[in-house]
Amino acid sequence: MKAQDGTEARPTRDPRDERIAVTGIACRLPMAPDPAAFWSLLRGGSHAITDAPEGRWDIPQDSAADPGTRRGAFLDDPGLFDAAFFGISPREAVAMDPQQRIVLELAWQALEDAGVVPESLRGSRTGVFVGSLRDDYASLIHRHGSDAITRHTMTGASRGVIANRVSYHLGLRGPSLTVDSAQSSSLVAVHLACESLRSGESETALVAGVNLNLLTESALAEERFGGLSPDGRCYTFDARANGFVRGEGAVALLLKPLGRALADGDRVLGVISGSATNNDGATDGLTVPSAGAQEDVLRRAYDNAGIAPEAVQYVELHGTGTRVGDPVEAAALGAVFGPDRSPEAPLLVGSAKTNVGHLEGAAGLVGLLKVLLSLRHRELPPSLNYASPNPGIPMDELGLAVQRSLTPWPRPDRPLIAGVSSFGMGGTNCHVVVEEPEAGPQEESAAEPGSGAGAGGVVGGGVVPLVLSGGTPGGVRGVAGGLVPLVEGGADIRGVADALLNSRALLGWRGAVVGADRDEWVSKLNALAGEGAAPGAVIGSGPVTEKPRVVFVFPGQGHQWVGMAVGLLDSSVVFAERL
């Protein structure tokens, strides 16, 4: 098709046909090792800010460094890694940046949460997009001199390999890149992944963001830059705003074109309707943000999504709690969302940085995960540390209000729509538009998102086996323990059983729990998790070849004894259907 000037005209695109589904989630955050724990932290209005763990940073208490340098949200042990599970030798594992290790584990968990057997993606055009800006571990290695450098150092200390390691282990043939646009890195990675899916370059995409604060010098650099709050708190949009508090951890998502996800019967946790990225360009300083550029990225994101700004009910802020950044962000939001908004229905805003600190390169994905969980539960959790507005932010005039308590969404009778912002210190801005999934069969899931149990089925009576799998006996017992709260919480047992058998990798060690009611399943799972013995709870190992075929054999005419197989007929829906 030719345009009037004779050039090839681009075909008209309907943004509603280019939406992207989020089908799997995983996280490892301070005081929140999984999405369910993160939601509990958010919903309860809690935070994970503590003093730095002993030995983490070498900052003497009597030094001139700001007290806020010693505060943050920290993972308990960021170096923990099951190297044997991924076939990695101990020597190579030691040389690997813990960011590589964490992202590799979370990629696997996100796939399992989506009900995707990792091996099924081998050779596929699955892209891997990771946001990260830190290489503290490389600095720690080099600090120990030439004797610390091994044949694995070059790959282990490379930030680019964070993404490449996932592609290599899973055999993925799509794009594989680590994005560094400073603090907006992980949300820009989401934007790039969505564009890759829309163009057909990728057919599925794993997106992750990771940040670890391992180096004393990194903490001092941020303090001397003037970014850290001396109080060790993030006062987003508040009059006390004086900087951010550091955070660490990682988030991973599995993305897929919405049409394909629905056709494949996937559980959809949220829909990315559009996104945009730009840069501030020339401002009064390299790190001084531009309200005009932020306004532009917001408008283009909603244009790309085909959604009017007045339909948006909530925005997860970049919200670092800085004196300069917060008023600029508020002004851009007011310009885009304020004009057509009723004073009785202001745009609600908040920031997860008040809960888990600023995860810098991973911050955008933390905000996106918060929004996905809020959509799932149809609730908005509070943004902490807000008492009175920053004098530079006229909230009423801009049509904004900070979400200060746990509430339902303001208009649950309308489609739930939210935005997520993330801005880099060098001026790279990104905004992503997210909607709740349309109601349908995919809403009936067996498990809470992030539980790893996959999609569900229909509740029914009778004996049901739960087949567990792991790389080691401890791995099987860990799966058993992880299932206990899911089963106690009323999950569809048949759906869980189906997902465990058909939507997870079948590894070398297996366990099985057979029960007929919830109390029995819980009791036997607890026994298996605690290395105890119980009838109907077993664990063992064996070679994993192809999926076995199961055959029932009943000799003769079936009259060897009265009522032969009647018990199985009563207890097994599948057997009854076949018979």
Short mmCIF file of N, CA and C in Angstrom, two decimals, residues 388-469:
data_model
loop_
_atom_site.label_atom_id
_atom_site.label_comp_id
_atom_site.label_asym_id
_atom_site.label_seq_id
_atom_site.Cartn_x
_atom_site.Cartn_y
_atom_site.Cartn_z
N SER A 388 1.93 14.51 54.80
CA SER A 388 1.47 15.77 54.19
C SER A 388 2.22 15.96 52.89
N PRO A 389 1.60 16.60 51.89
CA PRO A 389 2.21 16.67 50.56
C PRO A 389 3.45 17.55 50.52
N ASN A 390 4.34 17.17 49.64
CA ASN A 390 5.51 17.99 49.34
C ASN A 390 5.03 19.40 48.94
N PRO A 391 5.61 20.46 49.50
CA PRO A 391 5.16 21.81 49.15
C PRO A 391 5.23 22.11 47.66
N GLY A 392 6.08 21.38 46.94
CA GLY A 392 6.19 21.60 45.50
C GLY A 392 5.20 20.79 44.69
N ILE A 393 4.28 20.08 45.37
CA ILE A 393 3.30 19.24 44.67
C ILE A 393 1.89 19.65 45.09
N PRO A 394 1.20 20.49 44.32
CA PRO A 394 -0.19 20.86 44.64
C PRO A 394 -1.13 19.71 44.25
N MET A 395 -1.32 18.76 45.14
CA MET A 395 -2.02 17.51 44.83
C MET A 395 -3.42 17.75 44.26
N ASP A 396 -4.22 18.61 44.92
CA ASP A 396 -5.59 18.85 44.45
C ASP A 396 -5.60 19.46 43.06
N GLU A 397 -4.72 20.42 42.86
CA GLU A 397 -4.66 21.10 41.56
C GLU A 397 -4.26 20.14 40.45
N LEU A 398 -3.38 19.20 40.76
CA LEU A 398 -2.92 18.23 39.76
C LEU A 398 -3.86 17.04 39.62
N GLY A 399 -4.84 16.91 40.49
CA GLY A 399 -5.78 15.79 40.42
C GLY A 399 -5.17 14.49 40.88
N LEU A 400 -4.29 14.55 41.89
CA LEU A 400 -3.58 13.37 42.40
C LEU A 400 -3.91 13.14 43.87
N ALA A 401 -3.81 11.88 44.29
CA ALA A 401 -3.96 11.53 45.70
C ALA A 401 -3.11 10.30 45.98
N VAL A 402 -2.36 10.34 47.07
CA VAL A 402 -1.54 9.18 47.45
C VAL A 402 -2.43 8.12 48.08
N GLN A 403 -2.25 6.88 47.65
CA GLN A 403 -2.99 5.75 48.21
C GLN A 403 -2.43 5.44 49.60
N ARG A 404 -3.20 5.75 50.64
CA ARG A 404 -2.67 5.72 52.01
C ARG A 404 -3.15 4.53 52.83
N SER A 405 -4.09 3.76 52.33
CA SER A 405 -4.60 2.60 53.08
C SER A 405 -5.03 1.52 52.10
N LEU A 406 -5.28 0.33 52.62
CA LEU A 406 -5.75 -0.77 51.79
C LEU A 406 -7.21 -0.55 51.43
N THR A 407 -7.51 -0.47 50.13
CA THR A 407 -8.88 -0.25 49.68
C THR A 407 -9.14 -1.07 48.42
N PRO A 408 -10.43 -1.25 48.08
CA PRO A 408 -10.73 -1.77 46.74
C PRO A 408 -10.33 -0.73 45.70
N TRP A 409 -10.27 -1.15 44.45
CA TRP A 409 -10.03 -0.18 43.38
C TRP A 409 -11.17 0.83 43.36
N PRO A 410 -10.90 2.07 42.95
CA PRO A 410 -11.92 3.12 43.08
C PRO A 410 -13.17 2.88 42.24
N ARG A 411 -13.03 2.28 41.07
CA ARG A 411 -14.20 1.98 40.23
C ARG A 411 -14.15 0.54 39.78
N PRO A 412 -14.46 -0.41 40.69
CA PRO A 412 -14.37 -1.83 40.31
C PRO A 412 -15.40 -2.25 39.27
N ASP A 413 -16.40 -1.36 39.03
CA ASP A 413 -17.39 -1.67 38.01
C ASP A 413 -16.84 -1.42 36.60
N ARG A 414 -15.69 -0.74 36.52
CA ARG A 414 -15.04 -0.47 35.24
C ARG A 414 -13.80 -1.35 35.09
N PRO A 415 -13.27 -1.50 33.87
CA PRO A 415 -12.02 -2.25 33.72
C PRO A 415 -10.92 -1.63 34.58
N LEU A 416 -10.19 -2.45 35.30
CA LEU A 416 -9.11 -1.97 36.14
C LEU A 416 -7.89 -1.69 35.27
N ILE A 417 -7.43 -0.44 35.28
CA ILE A 417 -6.31 -0.02 34.43
C ILE A 417 -5.33 0.77 35.28
N ALA A 418 -4.05 0.48 35.11
CA ALA A 418 -3.01 1.15 35.88
C ALA A 418 -1.81 1.44 34.99
N GLY A 419 -0.96 2.33 35.47
CA GLY A 419 0.30 2.61 34.78
C GLY A 419 1.46 2.40 35.74
N VAL A 420 2.63 2.16 35.17
CA VAL A 420 3.86 1.98 35.95
C VAL A 420 4.94 2.85 35.31
N SER A 421 5.59 3.69 36.14
CA SER A 421 6.65 4.57 35.63
C SER A 421 8.00 4.17 36.20
N SER A 422 9.04 4.40 35.41
CA SER A 422 10.40 4.18 35.87
C SER A 422 11.32 5.11 35.09
N PHE A 423 12.18 5.83 35.80
CA PHE A 423 13.04 6.83 35.18
C PHE A 423 14.50 6.59 35.58
N GLY A 424 15.40 6.67 34.61
CA GLY A 424 16.82 6.51 34.86
C GLY A 424 17.49 7.85 35.15
N MET A 425 18.57 7.83 35.92
CA MET A 425 19.22 9.08 36.30
C MET A 425 19.82 9.82 35.10
N GLY A 426 20.08 9.11 34.01
CA GLY A 426 20.59 9.75 32.81
C GLY A 426 19.50 10.22 31.87
N GLY A 427 18.23 10.11 32.32
CA GLY A 427 17.13 10.67 31.55
C GLY A 427 16.32 9.69 30.74
N THR A 428 16.59 8.38 30.83
CA THR A 428 15.79 7.41 30.06
C THR A 428 14.54 7.07 30.85
N ASN A 429 13.39 7.45 30.28
CA ASN A 429 12.10 7.28 30.93
C ASN A 429 11.33 6.14 30.28
N CYS A 430 10.50 5.46 31.09
CA CYS A 430 9.65 4.39 30.55
C CYS A 430 8.34 4.36 31.32
N HIS A 431 7.25 4.11 30.60
CA HIS A 431 5.94 3.95 31.22
C HIS A 431 5.24 2.77 30.55
N VAL A 432 4.60 1.94 31.37
CA VAL A 432 3.91 0.74 30.89
C VAL A 432 2.46 0.80 31.36
N VAL A 433 1.53 0.47 30.47
CA VAL A 433 0.09 0.48 30.76
C VAL A 433 -0.37 -0.95 30.97
N VAL A 434 -1.07 -1.20 32.09
CA VAL A 434 -1.46 -2.56 32.47
C VAL A 434 -2.96 -2.61 32.74
N GLU A 435 -3.61 -3.67 32.26
CA GLU A 435 -5.04 -3.89 32.50
C GLU A 435 -5.26 -5.24 33.15
N GLU A 436 -6.39 -5.36 33.84
CA GLU A 436 -6.77 -6.67 34.34
C GLU A 436 -7.16 -7.55 33.16
N PRO A 437 -6.97 -8.87 33.26
CA PRO A 437 -7.40 -9.75 32.17
C PRO A 437 -8.91 -9.81 32.10
N GLU A 438 -9.42 -10.03 30.91
CA GLU A 438 -10.86 -10.19 30.76
C GLU A 438 -11.30 -11.47 31.44
N ALA A 439 -12.49 -11.44 32.02
CA ALA A 439 -13.01 -12.63 32.70
C ALA A 439 -13.20 -13.75 31.69
N GLY A 440 -12.93 -14.95 32.13
CA GLY A 440 -13.09 -16.10 31.24
C GLY A 440 -12.61 -17.36 31.94
N PRO A 441 -12.54 -18.47 31.20
CA PRO A 441 -12.13 -19.73 31.81
C PRO A 441 -10.77 -19.66 32.49
N GLN A 442 -9.86 -18.82 31.98
CA GLN A 442 -8.52 -18.74 32.56
C GLN A 442 -8.53 -18.17 33.98
N GLU A 443 -9.64 -17.56 34.39
CA GLU A 443 -9.70 -17.04 35.75
C GLU A 443 -9.78 -18.14 36.79
N GLU A 444 -10.24 -19.33 36.38
CA GLU A 444 -10.41 -20.42 37.33
C GLU A 444 -9.11 -21.18 37.46
N SER A 445 -8.20 -20.65 38.26
CA SER A 445 -6.89 -21.28 38.42
C SER A 445 -6.84 -22.04 39.72
N ALA A 446 -5.95 -23.03 39.75
CA ALA A 446 -5.82 -23.84 40.94
C ALA A 446 -4.99 -23.17 42.00
N ALA A 447 -4.17 -22.22 41.61
CA ALA A 447 -3.17 -21.73 42.55
C ALA A 447 -3.05 -20.22 42.49
N GLU A 448 -2.60 -19.69 43.61
CA GLU A 448 -2.23 -18.27 43.67
C GLU A 448 -1.08 -18.01 42.72
N PRO A 449 -1.08 -16.90 41.95
CA PRO A 449 0.08 -16.60 41.11
C PRO A 449 1.36 -16.58 41.93
N GLY A 450 2.38 -17.16 41.36
CA GLY A 450 3.65 -17.21 42.07
C GLY A 450 3.83 -18.44 42.91
N SER A 451 2.81 -19.31 43.00
CA SER A 451 2.96 -20.52 43.78
C SER A 451 3.68 -21.61 43.01
N GLY A 452 3.74 -21.45 41.68
CA GLY A 452 4.42 -22.45 40.86
C GLY A 452 3.58 -23.66 40.58
N ALA A 453 2.30 -23.67 40.97
CA ALA A 453 1.48 -24.86 40.79
C ALA A 453 0.72 -24.88 39.48
N GLY A 454 0.78 -23.80 38.71
CA GLY A 454 0.20 -23.80 37.38
C GLY A 454 -1.31 -23.66 37.38
N ALA A 455 -1.89 -23.94 36.21
CA ALA A 455 -3.32 -23.76 36.04
C ALA A 455 -4.09 -24.95 36.59
N GLY A 456 -5.37 -24.75 36.83
CA GLY A 456 -6.14 -25.74 37.55
C GLY A 456 -7.25 -26.39 36.76
N GLY A 457 -8.08 -27.17 37.45
CA GLY A 457 -9.17 -27.89 36.84
C GLY A 457 -10.40 -27.82 37.69
N VAL A 458 -11.15 -28.92 37.77
CA VAL A 458 -12.44 -28.95 38.43
C VAL A 458 -12.35 -29.76 39.70
N VAL A 459 -12.94 -29.25 40.77
CA VAL A 459 -12.92 -29.97 42.03
C VAL A 459 -13.77 -31.22 41.91
N GLY A 460 -13.28 -32.32 42.48
CA GLY A 460 -14.04 -33.57 42.48
C GLY A 460 -13.62 -34.42 43.65
N GLY A 461 -14.41 -35.43 43.98
CA GLY A 461 -14.11 -36.28 45.12
C GLY A 461 -13.18 -37.41 44.73
N GLY A 462 -12.84 -38.23 45.74
CA GLY A 462 -12.05 -39.43 45.48
C GLY A 462 -10.59 -39.26 45.80
N VAL A 463 -9.85 -40.36 45.67
CA VAL A 463 -8.43 -40.39 45.95
C VAL A 463 -7.66 -39.68 44.84
N VAL A 464 -6.76 -38.79 45.21
CA VAL A 464 -5.96 -38.04 44.24
C VAL A 464 -4.50 -38.11 44.64
N PRO A 465 -3.60 -38.51 43.73
CA PRO A 465 -2.17 -38.49 44.04
C PRO A 465 -1.54 -37.15 43.66
N LEU A 466 -0.67 -36.63 44.52
CA LEU A 466 0.13 -35.46 44.20
C LEU A 466 1.54 -35.95 43.93
N VAL A 467 2.00 -35.80 42.70
CA VAL A 467 3.31 -36.30 42.30
C VAL A 467 4.30 -35.14 42.31
N LEU A 468 5.33 -35.25 43.14
CA LEU A 468 6.31 -34.19 43.33
C LEU A 468 7.61 -34.56 42.63
N SER A 469 8.39 -33.54 42.29
CA SER A 469 9.63 -33.78 41.55
C SER A 469 10.68 -32.79 41.99
#
